Structure formats: structure tokens, C-alpha cells
Short mmCIF file of C-alpha atoms in Angstrom, two decimals:
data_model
loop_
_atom_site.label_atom_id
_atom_site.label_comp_id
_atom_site.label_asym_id
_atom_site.label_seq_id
_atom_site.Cartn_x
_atom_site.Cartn_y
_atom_site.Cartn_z
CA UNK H 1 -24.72 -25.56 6.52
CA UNK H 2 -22.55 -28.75 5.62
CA UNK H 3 -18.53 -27.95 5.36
CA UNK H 4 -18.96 -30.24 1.86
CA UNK H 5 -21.43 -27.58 0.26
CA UNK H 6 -19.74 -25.61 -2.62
CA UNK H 7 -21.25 -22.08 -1.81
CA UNK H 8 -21.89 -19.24 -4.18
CA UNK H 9 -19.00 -17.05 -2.62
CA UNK H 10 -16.39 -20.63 -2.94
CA UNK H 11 -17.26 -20.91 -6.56
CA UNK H 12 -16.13 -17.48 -7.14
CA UNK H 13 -13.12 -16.83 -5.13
CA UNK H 14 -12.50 -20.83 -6.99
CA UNK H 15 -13.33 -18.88 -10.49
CA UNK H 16 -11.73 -15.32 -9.63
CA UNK H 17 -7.86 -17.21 -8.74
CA UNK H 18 -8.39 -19.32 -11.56
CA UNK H 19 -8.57 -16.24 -13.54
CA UNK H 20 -5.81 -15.04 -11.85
CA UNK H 21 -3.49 -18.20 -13.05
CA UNK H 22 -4.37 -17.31 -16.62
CA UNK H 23 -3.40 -14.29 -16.22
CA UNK H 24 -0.27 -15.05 -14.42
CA UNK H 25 0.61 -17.43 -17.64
CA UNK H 26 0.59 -14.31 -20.06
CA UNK H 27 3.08 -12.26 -17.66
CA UNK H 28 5.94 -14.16 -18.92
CA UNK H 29 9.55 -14.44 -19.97
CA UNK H 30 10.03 -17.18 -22.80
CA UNK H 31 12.64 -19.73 -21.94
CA UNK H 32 13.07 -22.92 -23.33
CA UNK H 33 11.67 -25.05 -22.36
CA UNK H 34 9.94 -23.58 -19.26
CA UNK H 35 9.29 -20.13 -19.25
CA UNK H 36 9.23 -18.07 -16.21
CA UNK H 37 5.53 -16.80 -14.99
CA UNK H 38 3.76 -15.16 -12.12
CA UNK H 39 1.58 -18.64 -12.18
CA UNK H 40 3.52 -20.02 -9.26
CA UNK H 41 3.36 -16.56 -7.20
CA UNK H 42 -0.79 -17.09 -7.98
CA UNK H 43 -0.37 -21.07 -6.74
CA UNK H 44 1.31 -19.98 -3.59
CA UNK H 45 -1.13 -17.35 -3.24
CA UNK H 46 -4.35 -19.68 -3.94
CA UNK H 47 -3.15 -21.95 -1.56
CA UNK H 48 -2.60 -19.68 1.50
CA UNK H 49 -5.55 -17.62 0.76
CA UNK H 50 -8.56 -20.05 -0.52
CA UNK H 51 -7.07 -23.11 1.74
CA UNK H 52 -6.71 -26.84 0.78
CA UNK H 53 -10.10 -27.26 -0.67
CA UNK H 54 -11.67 -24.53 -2.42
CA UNK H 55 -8.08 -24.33 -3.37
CA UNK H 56 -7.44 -27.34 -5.59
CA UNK H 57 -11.33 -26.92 -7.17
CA UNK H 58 -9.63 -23.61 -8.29
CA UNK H 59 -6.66 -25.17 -10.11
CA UNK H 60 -8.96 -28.28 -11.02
CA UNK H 61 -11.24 -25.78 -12.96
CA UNK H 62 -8.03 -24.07 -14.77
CA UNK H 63 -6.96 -27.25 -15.62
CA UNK H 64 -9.87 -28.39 -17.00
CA UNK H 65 -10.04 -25.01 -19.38
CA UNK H 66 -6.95 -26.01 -20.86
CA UNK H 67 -8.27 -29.25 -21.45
CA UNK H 68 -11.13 -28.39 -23.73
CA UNK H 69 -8.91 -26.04 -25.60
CA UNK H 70 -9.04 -22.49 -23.67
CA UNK H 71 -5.55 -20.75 -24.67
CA UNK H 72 -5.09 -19.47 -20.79
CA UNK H 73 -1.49 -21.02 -20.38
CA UNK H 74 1.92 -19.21 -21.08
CA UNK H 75 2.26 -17.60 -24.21
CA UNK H 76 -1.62 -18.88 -25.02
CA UNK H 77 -1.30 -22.22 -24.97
CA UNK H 78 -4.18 -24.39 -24.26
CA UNK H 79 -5.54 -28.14 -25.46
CA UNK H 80 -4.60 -31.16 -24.34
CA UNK H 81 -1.50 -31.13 -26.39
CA UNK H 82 -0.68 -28.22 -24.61
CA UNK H 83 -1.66 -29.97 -21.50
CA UNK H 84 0.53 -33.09 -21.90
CA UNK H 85 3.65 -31.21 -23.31
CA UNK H 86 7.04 -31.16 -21.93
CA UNK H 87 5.60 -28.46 -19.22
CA UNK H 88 2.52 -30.33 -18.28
CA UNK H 89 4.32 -31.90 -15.21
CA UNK H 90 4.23 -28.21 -13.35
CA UNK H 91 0.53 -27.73 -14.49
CA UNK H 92 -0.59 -30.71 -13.26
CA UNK H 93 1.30 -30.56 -9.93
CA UNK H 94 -0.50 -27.45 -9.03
CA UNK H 95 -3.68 -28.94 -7.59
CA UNK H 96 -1.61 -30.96 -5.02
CA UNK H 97 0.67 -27.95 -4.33
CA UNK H 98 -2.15 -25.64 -3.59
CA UNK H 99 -4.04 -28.53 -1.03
CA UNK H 100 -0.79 -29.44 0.92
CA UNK H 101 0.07 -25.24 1.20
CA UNK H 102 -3.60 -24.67 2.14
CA UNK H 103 -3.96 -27.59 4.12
CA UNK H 104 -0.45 -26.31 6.16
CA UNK H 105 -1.61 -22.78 6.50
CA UNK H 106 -4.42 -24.15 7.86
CA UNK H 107 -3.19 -25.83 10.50
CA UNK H 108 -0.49 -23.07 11.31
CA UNK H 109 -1.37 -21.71 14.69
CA UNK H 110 0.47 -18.12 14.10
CA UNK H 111 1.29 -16.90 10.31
CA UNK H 112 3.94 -15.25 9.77
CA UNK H 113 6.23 -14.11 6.87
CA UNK H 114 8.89 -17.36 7.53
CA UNK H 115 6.65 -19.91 8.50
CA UNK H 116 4.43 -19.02 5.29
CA UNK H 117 7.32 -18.88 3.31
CA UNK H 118 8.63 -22.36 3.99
CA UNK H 119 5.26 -23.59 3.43
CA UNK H 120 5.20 -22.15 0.22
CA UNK H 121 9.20 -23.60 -0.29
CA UNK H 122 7.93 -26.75 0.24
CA UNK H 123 4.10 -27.00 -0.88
CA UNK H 124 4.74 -24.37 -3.64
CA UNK H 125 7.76 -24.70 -5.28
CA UNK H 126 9.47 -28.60 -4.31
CA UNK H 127 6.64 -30.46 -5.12
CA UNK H 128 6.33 -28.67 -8.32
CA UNK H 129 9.70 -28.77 -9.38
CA UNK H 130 9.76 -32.72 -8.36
CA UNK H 131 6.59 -33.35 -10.83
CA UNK H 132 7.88 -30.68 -13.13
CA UNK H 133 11.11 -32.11 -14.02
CA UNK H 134 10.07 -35.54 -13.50
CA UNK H 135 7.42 -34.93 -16.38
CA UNK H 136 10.25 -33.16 -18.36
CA UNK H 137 12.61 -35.63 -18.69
CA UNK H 138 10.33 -38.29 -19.63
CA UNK H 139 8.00 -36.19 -22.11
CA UNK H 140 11.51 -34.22 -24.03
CA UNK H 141 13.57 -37.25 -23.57
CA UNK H 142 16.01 -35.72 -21.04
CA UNK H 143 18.33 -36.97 -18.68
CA UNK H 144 17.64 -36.20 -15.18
CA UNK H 145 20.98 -33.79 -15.19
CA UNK H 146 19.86 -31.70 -18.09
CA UNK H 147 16.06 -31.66 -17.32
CA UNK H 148 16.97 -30.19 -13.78
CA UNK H 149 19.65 -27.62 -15.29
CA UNK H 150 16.37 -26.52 -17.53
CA UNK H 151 13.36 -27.33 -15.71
CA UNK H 152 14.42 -25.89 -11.53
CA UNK H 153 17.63 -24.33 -11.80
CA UNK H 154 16.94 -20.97 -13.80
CA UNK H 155 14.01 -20.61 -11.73
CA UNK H 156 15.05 -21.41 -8.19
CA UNK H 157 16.06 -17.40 -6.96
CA UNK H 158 13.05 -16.16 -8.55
CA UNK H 159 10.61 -18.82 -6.90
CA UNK H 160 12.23 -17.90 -3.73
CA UNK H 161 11.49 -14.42 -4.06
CA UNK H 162 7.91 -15.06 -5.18
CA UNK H 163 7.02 -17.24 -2.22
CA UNK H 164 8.64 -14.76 -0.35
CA UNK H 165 6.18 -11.79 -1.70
CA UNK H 166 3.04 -14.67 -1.47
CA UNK H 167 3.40 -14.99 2.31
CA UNK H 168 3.51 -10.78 2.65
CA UNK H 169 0.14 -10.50 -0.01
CA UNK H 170 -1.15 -13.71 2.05
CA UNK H 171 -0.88 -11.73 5.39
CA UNK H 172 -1.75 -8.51 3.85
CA UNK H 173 -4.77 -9.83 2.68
CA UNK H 174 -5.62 -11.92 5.68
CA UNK H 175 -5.64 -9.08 7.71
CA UNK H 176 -7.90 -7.06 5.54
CA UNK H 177 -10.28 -9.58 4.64
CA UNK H 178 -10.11 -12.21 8.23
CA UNK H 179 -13.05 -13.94 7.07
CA UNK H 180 -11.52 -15.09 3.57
CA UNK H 181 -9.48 -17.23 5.70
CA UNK H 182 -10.66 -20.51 5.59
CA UNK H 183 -12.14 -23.12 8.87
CA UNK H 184 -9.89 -25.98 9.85
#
């Protein structure tokens, strides 16, 4: 069978993380104005686990939820107002985070706990923070300064810590499930 067919078993593991996400979004602490989730713990962990493909269709399809209204982000939120607000920079960053970490862990000949952790530092949590703040300044009117003091810094310990608990539930899971693990 074709590597381009969407198969039963990737549409659910697609619809199952998605879930996850939503989930992760109602696990929160409010800050202003970027509360703290588990939703980049679950991007890290979609990436690593699902890979570059199936993936991305999994953030795609959370994405799109929002868009017609579902209220599956932090603290409920959902609609394309929701979508497009001063925090829509990290939600829409997530597809490309979770293709370059699967697309990396793919191509990783040996995982282990610090090489999957600076793949999740740099496919997980800089590229979101870059289109995160970028978005944040522009949508709230920041300046750079202030949009990073509210947008990254608060969150930069406890990101590290999550990718750092992604890469053990990555390998963890990996080893009890080798086939979830998907082909180069």
C-alpha cells in the first residue's frame, strides 16, 4: 500500500492526539496574555510519536475545530476570533513544529533522552516561541521587548522541563508500542 494513503489506524492516532491537545488546553494556569498549558508537552509528544506527517494532519484537524467554533482551546476558547487573537501565533505554529520534530526524530539514527530533547528545544518550543511572539506583538500592539517578557520568558523553565518529560514518554512509549513509530 502507497506511503500517501491516510489509513484507518493514521486517522485515529491523527484524531486521538488531537484530542489530546484539547485536553492539554483545559489543564491550565491563566496568565495574561498566554497562559501556561500541557498543549506544548502534547506538540512535542505528537511530533516524536506520530512523525512529520500524520503529525501535522493531527494539529491541522485541531486547528480546523477551532475554526468552525469548537471551544477546545485554553480556558474554552474556540472560533476564529479565538483563532486569530493575540495567542493565535503559538496555535498556528504547531503544525510546522510537530513536522520539523517528527521529521528529525525520524531521521535520528539512535533516540535518546538528549538528542530528543534538543529536537523538541528546537522543533517544539523555538519555532513556537518565534511565531508566538511574532504574532503577539503585532496582534496586542506590543513592542518586541514586552511581547517577549510576556509571550517566552515566563514560560521558558517550564517548556524545558516539558520537552524534557516528552522525550522520556516518547521513548517509553516507543519501546512499548515499536510499531507506532513511524517509516522514514
Amino acid at each position: 500500500m502507497s506511503k500517501r494513503v491516510l489509513t484507518v489506524r493514521n486517522m485515529v492516532l491523527a484524531a486521538m492526539f488531537a484530542a489530546l491537545l484539547a485536553i492539554g488546553g483545559q489543564i491550565r494556569i491563566p496568565l495574561e496574555p498566554v497562559p501556561i498549558t500541557l498543549q506544548t508537552l502534547v506538540v512535542m509528544l505528537t511530533g516524536s510519536i506520530l512523525g512529520a506527517r500524520i503529525g501535522a494532519i493531527s494539529m491541522i484537524v485541531f486547528i480546523l475545530l477551532v475554526a468552525f467554533g469548537a471551544p477546545i482551546l485554553s480556558g474554552g476558547a474556540g472560533g476564529l476570533g479565538a483563532l486569530l487573537g493575540p495567542t493565535g501565533g503559538y496555535v498556528l505554529s504547531w503544525p510546522l513544529a510537530v513536522w520539523v520534530i517528527g521529521w528529525l526524530t525520524e531521521r535520528a539514527p539512535k533516540l535518546r533522552v538528549w538528542n530528543l530533547t534538543l529536537i523538541h528545544l528546537l522543533g517544539g518550543v523555538l519555532l513556537v516561541y518565534a511565531a508566538g511572539v511574532t504574532w503577539l506583538a503585532y496582534v496586542a500592539g506590543l513592542g518586541w521587548k514586552v511581547a517577549v517578557l510576556q509571550g517566552a520568558l515566563p514560560f521558558i523553565a517550564g517548556d524545558v522541563a516539558k520537552a524534557v518529560v516528552a522525550s522520556i514518554v516518547t521513548l517509553g512509549v516507543i519501546r512499548a508500542y515499536p510499531a507506532i513509530r513511524p517509516r522514514k
